[in-house]
C-alpha positions as CSV (number, residue, x, y, z in Angstrom):
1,X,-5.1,21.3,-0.8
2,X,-2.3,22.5,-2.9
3,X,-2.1,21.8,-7.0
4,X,1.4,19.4,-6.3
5,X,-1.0,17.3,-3.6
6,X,-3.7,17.2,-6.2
7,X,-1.9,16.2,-9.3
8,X,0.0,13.3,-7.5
9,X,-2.7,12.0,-5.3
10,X,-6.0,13.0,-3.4
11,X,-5.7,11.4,0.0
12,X,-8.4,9.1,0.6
13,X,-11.0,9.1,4.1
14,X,-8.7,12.3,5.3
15,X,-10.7,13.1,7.7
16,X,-11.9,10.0,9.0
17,X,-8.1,8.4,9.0
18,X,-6.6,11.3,11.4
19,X,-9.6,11.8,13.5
20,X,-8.5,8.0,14.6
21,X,-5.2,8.9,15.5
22,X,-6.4,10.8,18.5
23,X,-3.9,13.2,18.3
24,X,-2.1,14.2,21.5
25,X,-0.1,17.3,22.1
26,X,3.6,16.5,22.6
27,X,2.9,13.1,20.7
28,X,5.2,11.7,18.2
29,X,3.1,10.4,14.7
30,X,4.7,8.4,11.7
31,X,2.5,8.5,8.2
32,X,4.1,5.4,6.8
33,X,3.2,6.0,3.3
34,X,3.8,9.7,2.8
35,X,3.0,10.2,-1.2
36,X,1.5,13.9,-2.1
37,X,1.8,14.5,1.6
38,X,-1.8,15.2,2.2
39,X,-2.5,12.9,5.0
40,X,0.8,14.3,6.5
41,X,-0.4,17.8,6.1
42,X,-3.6,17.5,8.1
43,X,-1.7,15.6,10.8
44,X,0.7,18.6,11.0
45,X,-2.1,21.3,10.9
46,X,-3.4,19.8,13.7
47,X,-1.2,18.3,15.6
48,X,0.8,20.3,18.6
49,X,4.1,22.3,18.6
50,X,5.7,19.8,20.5
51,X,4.5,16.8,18.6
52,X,7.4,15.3,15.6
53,X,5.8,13.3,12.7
54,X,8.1,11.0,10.7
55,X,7.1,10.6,7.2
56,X,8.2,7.5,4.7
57,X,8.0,6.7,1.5
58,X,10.7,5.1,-0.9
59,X,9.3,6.9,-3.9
60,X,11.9,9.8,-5.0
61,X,9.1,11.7,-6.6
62,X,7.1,11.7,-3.3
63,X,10.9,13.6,-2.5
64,X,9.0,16.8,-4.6
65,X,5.9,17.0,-2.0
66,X,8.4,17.7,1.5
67,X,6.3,19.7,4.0
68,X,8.5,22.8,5.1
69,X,7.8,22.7,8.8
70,X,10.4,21.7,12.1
71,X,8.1,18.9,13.5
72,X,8.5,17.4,10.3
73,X,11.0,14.9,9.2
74,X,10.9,12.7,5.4
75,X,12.4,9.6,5.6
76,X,13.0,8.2,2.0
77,X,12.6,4.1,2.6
78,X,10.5,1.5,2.3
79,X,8.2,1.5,5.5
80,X,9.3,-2.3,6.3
81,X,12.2,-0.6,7.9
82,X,9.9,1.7,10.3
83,X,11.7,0.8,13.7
84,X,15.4,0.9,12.1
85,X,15.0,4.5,10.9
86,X,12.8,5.2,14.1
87,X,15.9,4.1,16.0
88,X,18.4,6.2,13.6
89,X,16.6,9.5,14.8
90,X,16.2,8.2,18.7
91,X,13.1,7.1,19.0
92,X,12.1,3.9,20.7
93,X,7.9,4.3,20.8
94,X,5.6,6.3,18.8
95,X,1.4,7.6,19.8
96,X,0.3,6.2,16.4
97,X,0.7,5.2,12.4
98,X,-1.1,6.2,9.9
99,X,-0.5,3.7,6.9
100,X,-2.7,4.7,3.0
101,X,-1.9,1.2,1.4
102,X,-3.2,2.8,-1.9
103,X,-1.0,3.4,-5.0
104,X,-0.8,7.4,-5.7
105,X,-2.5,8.3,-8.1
106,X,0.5,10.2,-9.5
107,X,2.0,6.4,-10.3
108,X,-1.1,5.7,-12.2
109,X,-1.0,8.8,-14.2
110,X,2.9,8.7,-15.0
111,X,3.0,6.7,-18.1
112,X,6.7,6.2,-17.5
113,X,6.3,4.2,-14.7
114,X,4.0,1.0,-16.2
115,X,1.7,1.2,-13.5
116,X,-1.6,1.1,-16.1
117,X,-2.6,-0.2,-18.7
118,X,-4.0,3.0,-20.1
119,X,-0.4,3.9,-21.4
120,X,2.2,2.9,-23.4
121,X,5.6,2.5,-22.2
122,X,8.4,0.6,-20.5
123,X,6.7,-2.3,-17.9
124,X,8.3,-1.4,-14.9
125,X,6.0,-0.9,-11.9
126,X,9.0,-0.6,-9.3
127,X,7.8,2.3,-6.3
128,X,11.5,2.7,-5.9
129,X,13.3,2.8,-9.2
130,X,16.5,2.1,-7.4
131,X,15.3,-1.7,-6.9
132,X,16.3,-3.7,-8.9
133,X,13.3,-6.1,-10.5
134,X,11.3,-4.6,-13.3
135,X,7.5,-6.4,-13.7
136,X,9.2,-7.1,-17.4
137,X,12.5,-9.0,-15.9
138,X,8.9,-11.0,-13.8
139,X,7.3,-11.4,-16.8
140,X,10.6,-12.5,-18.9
141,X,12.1,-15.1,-16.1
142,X,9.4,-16.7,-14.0
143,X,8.8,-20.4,-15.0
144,X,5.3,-21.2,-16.1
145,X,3.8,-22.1,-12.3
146,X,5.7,-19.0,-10.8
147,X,3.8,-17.0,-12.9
148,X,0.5,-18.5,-12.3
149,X,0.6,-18.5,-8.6
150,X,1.6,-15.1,-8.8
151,X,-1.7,-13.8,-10.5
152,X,-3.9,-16.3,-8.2
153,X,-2.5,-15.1,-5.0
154,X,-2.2,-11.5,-6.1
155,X,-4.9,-11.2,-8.3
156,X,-6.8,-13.8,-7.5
157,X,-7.4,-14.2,-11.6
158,X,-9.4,-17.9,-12.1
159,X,-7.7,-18.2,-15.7
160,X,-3.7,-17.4,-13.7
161,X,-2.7,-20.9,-15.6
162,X,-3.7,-20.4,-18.8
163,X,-2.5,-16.8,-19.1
164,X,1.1,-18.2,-17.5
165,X,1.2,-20.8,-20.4
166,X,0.3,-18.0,-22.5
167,X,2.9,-15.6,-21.4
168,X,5.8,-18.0,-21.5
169,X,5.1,-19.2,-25.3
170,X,5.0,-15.9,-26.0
171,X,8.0,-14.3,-24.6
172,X,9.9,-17.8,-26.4
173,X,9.5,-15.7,-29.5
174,X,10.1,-12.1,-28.2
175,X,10.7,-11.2,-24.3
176,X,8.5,-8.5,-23.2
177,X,9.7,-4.6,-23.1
178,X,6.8,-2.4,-22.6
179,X,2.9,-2.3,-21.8
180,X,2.2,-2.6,-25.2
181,X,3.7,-6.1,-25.7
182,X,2.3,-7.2,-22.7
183,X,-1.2,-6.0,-23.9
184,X,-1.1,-7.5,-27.2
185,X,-0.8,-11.0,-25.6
186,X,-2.9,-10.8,-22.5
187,X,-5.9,-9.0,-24.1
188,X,-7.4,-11.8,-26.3
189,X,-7.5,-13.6,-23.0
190,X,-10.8,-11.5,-21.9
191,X,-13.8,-10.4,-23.3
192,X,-14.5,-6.7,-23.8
193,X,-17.1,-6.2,-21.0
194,X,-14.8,-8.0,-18.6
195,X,-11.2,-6.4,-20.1
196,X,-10.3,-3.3,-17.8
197,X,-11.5,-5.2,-14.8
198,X,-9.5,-8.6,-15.5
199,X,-6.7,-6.2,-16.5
200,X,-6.5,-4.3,-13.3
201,X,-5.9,-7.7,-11.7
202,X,-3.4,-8.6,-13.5
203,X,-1.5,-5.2,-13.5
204,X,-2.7,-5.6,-9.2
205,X,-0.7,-9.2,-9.2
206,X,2.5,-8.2,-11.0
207,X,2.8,-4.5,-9.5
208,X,2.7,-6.4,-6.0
209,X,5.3,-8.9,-7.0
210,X,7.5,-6.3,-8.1
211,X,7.6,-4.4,-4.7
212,X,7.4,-7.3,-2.4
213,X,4.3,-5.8,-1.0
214,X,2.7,-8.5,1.3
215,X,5.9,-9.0,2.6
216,X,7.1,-5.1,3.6
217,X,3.3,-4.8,4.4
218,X,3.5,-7.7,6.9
219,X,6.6,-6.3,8.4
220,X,5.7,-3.3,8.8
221,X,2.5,-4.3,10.5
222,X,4.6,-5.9,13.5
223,X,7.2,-3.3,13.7
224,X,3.6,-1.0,13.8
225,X,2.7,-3.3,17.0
226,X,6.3,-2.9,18.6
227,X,6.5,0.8,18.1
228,X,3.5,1.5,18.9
229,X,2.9,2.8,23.4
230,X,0.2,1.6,25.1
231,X,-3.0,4.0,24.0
232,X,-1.1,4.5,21.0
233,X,-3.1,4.4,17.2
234,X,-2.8,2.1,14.2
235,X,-5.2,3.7,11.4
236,X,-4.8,1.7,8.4
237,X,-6.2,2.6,4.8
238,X,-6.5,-1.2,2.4
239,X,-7.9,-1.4,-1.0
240,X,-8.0,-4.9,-1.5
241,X,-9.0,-8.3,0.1
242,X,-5.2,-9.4,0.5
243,X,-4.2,-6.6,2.4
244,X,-7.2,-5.9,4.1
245,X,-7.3,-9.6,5.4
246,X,-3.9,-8.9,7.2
247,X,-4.7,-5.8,9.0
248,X,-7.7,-7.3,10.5
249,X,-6.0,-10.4,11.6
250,X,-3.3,-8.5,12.8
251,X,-5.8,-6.1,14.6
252,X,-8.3,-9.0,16.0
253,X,-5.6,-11.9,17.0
254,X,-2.2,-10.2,16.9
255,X,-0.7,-12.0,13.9
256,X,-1.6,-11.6,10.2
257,X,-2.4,-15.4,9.6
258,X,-5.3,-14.5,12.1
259,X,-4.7,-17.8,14.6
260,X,-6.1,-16.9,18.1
261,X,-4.2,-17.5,21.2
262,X,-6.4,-17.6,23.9
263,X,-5.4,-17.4,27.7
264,X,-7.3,-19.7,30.5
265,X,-10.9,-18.1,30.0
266,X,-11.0,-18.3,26.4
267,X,-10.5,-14.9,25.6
268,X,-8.1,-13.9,22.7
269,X,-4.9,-12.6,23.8
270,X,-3.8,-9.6,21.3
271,X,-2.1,-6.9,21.9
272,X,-5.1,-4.5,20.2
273,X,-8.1,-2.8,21.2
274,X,-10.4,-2.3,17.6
275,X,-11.7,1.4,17.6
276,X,-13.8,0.1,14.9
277,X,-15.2,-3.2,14.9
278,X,-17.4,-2.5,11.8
279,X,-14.7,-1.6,8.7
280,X,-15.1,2.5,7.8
281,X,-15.2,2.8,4.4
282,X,-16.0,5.9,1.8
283,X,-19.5,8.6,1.8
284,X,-21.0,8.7,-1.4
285,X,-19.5,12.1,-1.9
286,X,-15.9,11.5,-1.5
287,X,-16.7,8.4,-4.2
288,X,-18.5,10.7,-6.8
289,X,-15.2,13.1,-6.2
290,X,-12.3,10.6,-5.8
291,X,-13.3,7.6,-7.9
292,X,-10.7,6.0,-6.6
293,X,-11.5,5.8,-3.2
294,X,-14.6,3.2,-3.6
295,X,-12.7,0.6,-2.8
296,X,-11.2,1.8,0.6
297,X,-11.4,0.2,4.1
298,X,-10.1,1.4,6.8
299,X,-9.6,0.2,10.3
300,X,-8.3,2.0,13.5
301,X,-6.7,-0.3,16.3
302,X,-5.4,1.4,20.0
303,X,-2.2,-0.4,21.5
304,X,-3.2,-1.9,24.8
């Protein structure tokens, strides 16, 4: 693993993840969420001399990680758009995705970007920092039960009421700029044992908002399905309930809501095989060296 990968983000059950793409020589791959490149990486160092692999990612730091290599190709979007780009370079069906739903750790670390609340700074949380909605402008503009649904749904915080009331009194007397304000109003909201974990919903709920994430993730889950040959690999990496509650629906029934369509002798009709019907999830080890990863799940489908 190279310093760049490291710094920006240490890919999470690397091994596991592209062991369930059952690579094939001459197959074309797509890593739908191509941050420091390390899942990318292995995929290329193992994969054939005649298979492609199409990398996304909408992030323009992500931009400073390319892999130098002619099977390679970066595609700088947001991976909702997987079969229009797929199109642009001429292909119609793909041998497998490879989706890491996590958040680099390079956003959490980059106190310019308002992804924690360990830093100061402006609160933006935007992956692509050409888009236009800042988690401030959310913040600032949401009436009072926009706001609380978007923390109960995103963060799935009990108190999502009281801190919307809270938020919209407060920005009456000064609109909020930067982590800091933000902090100084949410905080007295939570005790100190309970703080960083409370926090890290909220932060969860507004950082999705921003970025549209359950929608991009949801269509980029059935353009996965469409793209996808028969025998082909989905091999998909969640880190919370929300998402992770998708993919197995999506997996299992064929639709993210999870509603089963069942032909004459009661079996489901879906369009999946599961590789893994229990949920893979981290060692100890890679926990102990990748905090981070302890909240991973991921789950490998085959196209039928």
């Amino acid at each position: 693993m190279n310093e760049t990968e490291q710094t920006y983000h240490v890919p999470v059950l690397l091994q596991e993840s592209i062991c369930g793409l059952n690579l094939q020589d001459g197959g074309i791959y797509v890593d739908v969420t191509f941050g420091g490149g390390g899942h990318s990486r292995e995929i290329l160092r193992r994969m054939g001399k005649e298979s492609r692999l199409f990398s996304f990612d909408q992030d323009e730091d992500a931009e400073r990680n390319i892999v130098n290599d002619s099977r390679f190709t970066f595609v700088r979007s947001n991976f909702r758009y997987l079969r229009n780009f797929l199109r642009y370079y001429g292909v119609e069906e793909v041998d497998g995705i490879l989706a890491d739903l996590g958040v680099s750790s390079h956003h959490f670390d980059d106190s310019e970007r308002g992804f924690s609340f360990r830093f100061d700074g402006k609160l933006d949380m935007r992956m692509n920092r050409r888009a236009g909605m800042t988690a401030a402008d959310v913040v600032n503009t949401y009436d009072e039960e926009r706001l609380a649904d978007v923390f109960y749904l995103y963060g799935e915080l009990k108190n999502s009421r009281k801190l919307a009331n809270v938020l919209v009194k407060a920005r009456a007397r000064k609109p909020f700029d930067t982590i800091g304000d933000f902090l100084e109003v949410v905080k007295p909201l939570y005790g100190r044992e309970r703080e960083k974990k409370e926090l890290a919903k909220v932060f969860q709920a507004l950082r999705i908002e921003v970025n549209e994430e359950m929608q991009a993730l949801k269509e980029m889950l059935y353009a996965a399905t469409e793209a996808l040959k028969p025998g082909g690999r989905l091999v998909v990496i969640t880190y919370h309930s929300l998402e992770d509650r998708m993919v197995k629906n999506l997996m299992k029934t064929g639709n993210i809501e999870g509603k089963a369509d069942q032909d004459f002798y009661g079996n489901v009709k879906t369009p999946f095989r599961l590789i893994n019907n229990k949920v893979i999830v981290p060692a100890n080890e890679e926990i102990l060296r990748n905090p981070r990863s302890r909240s991973a799940k991921l789950r490998i489908a085959e196209k039928k």
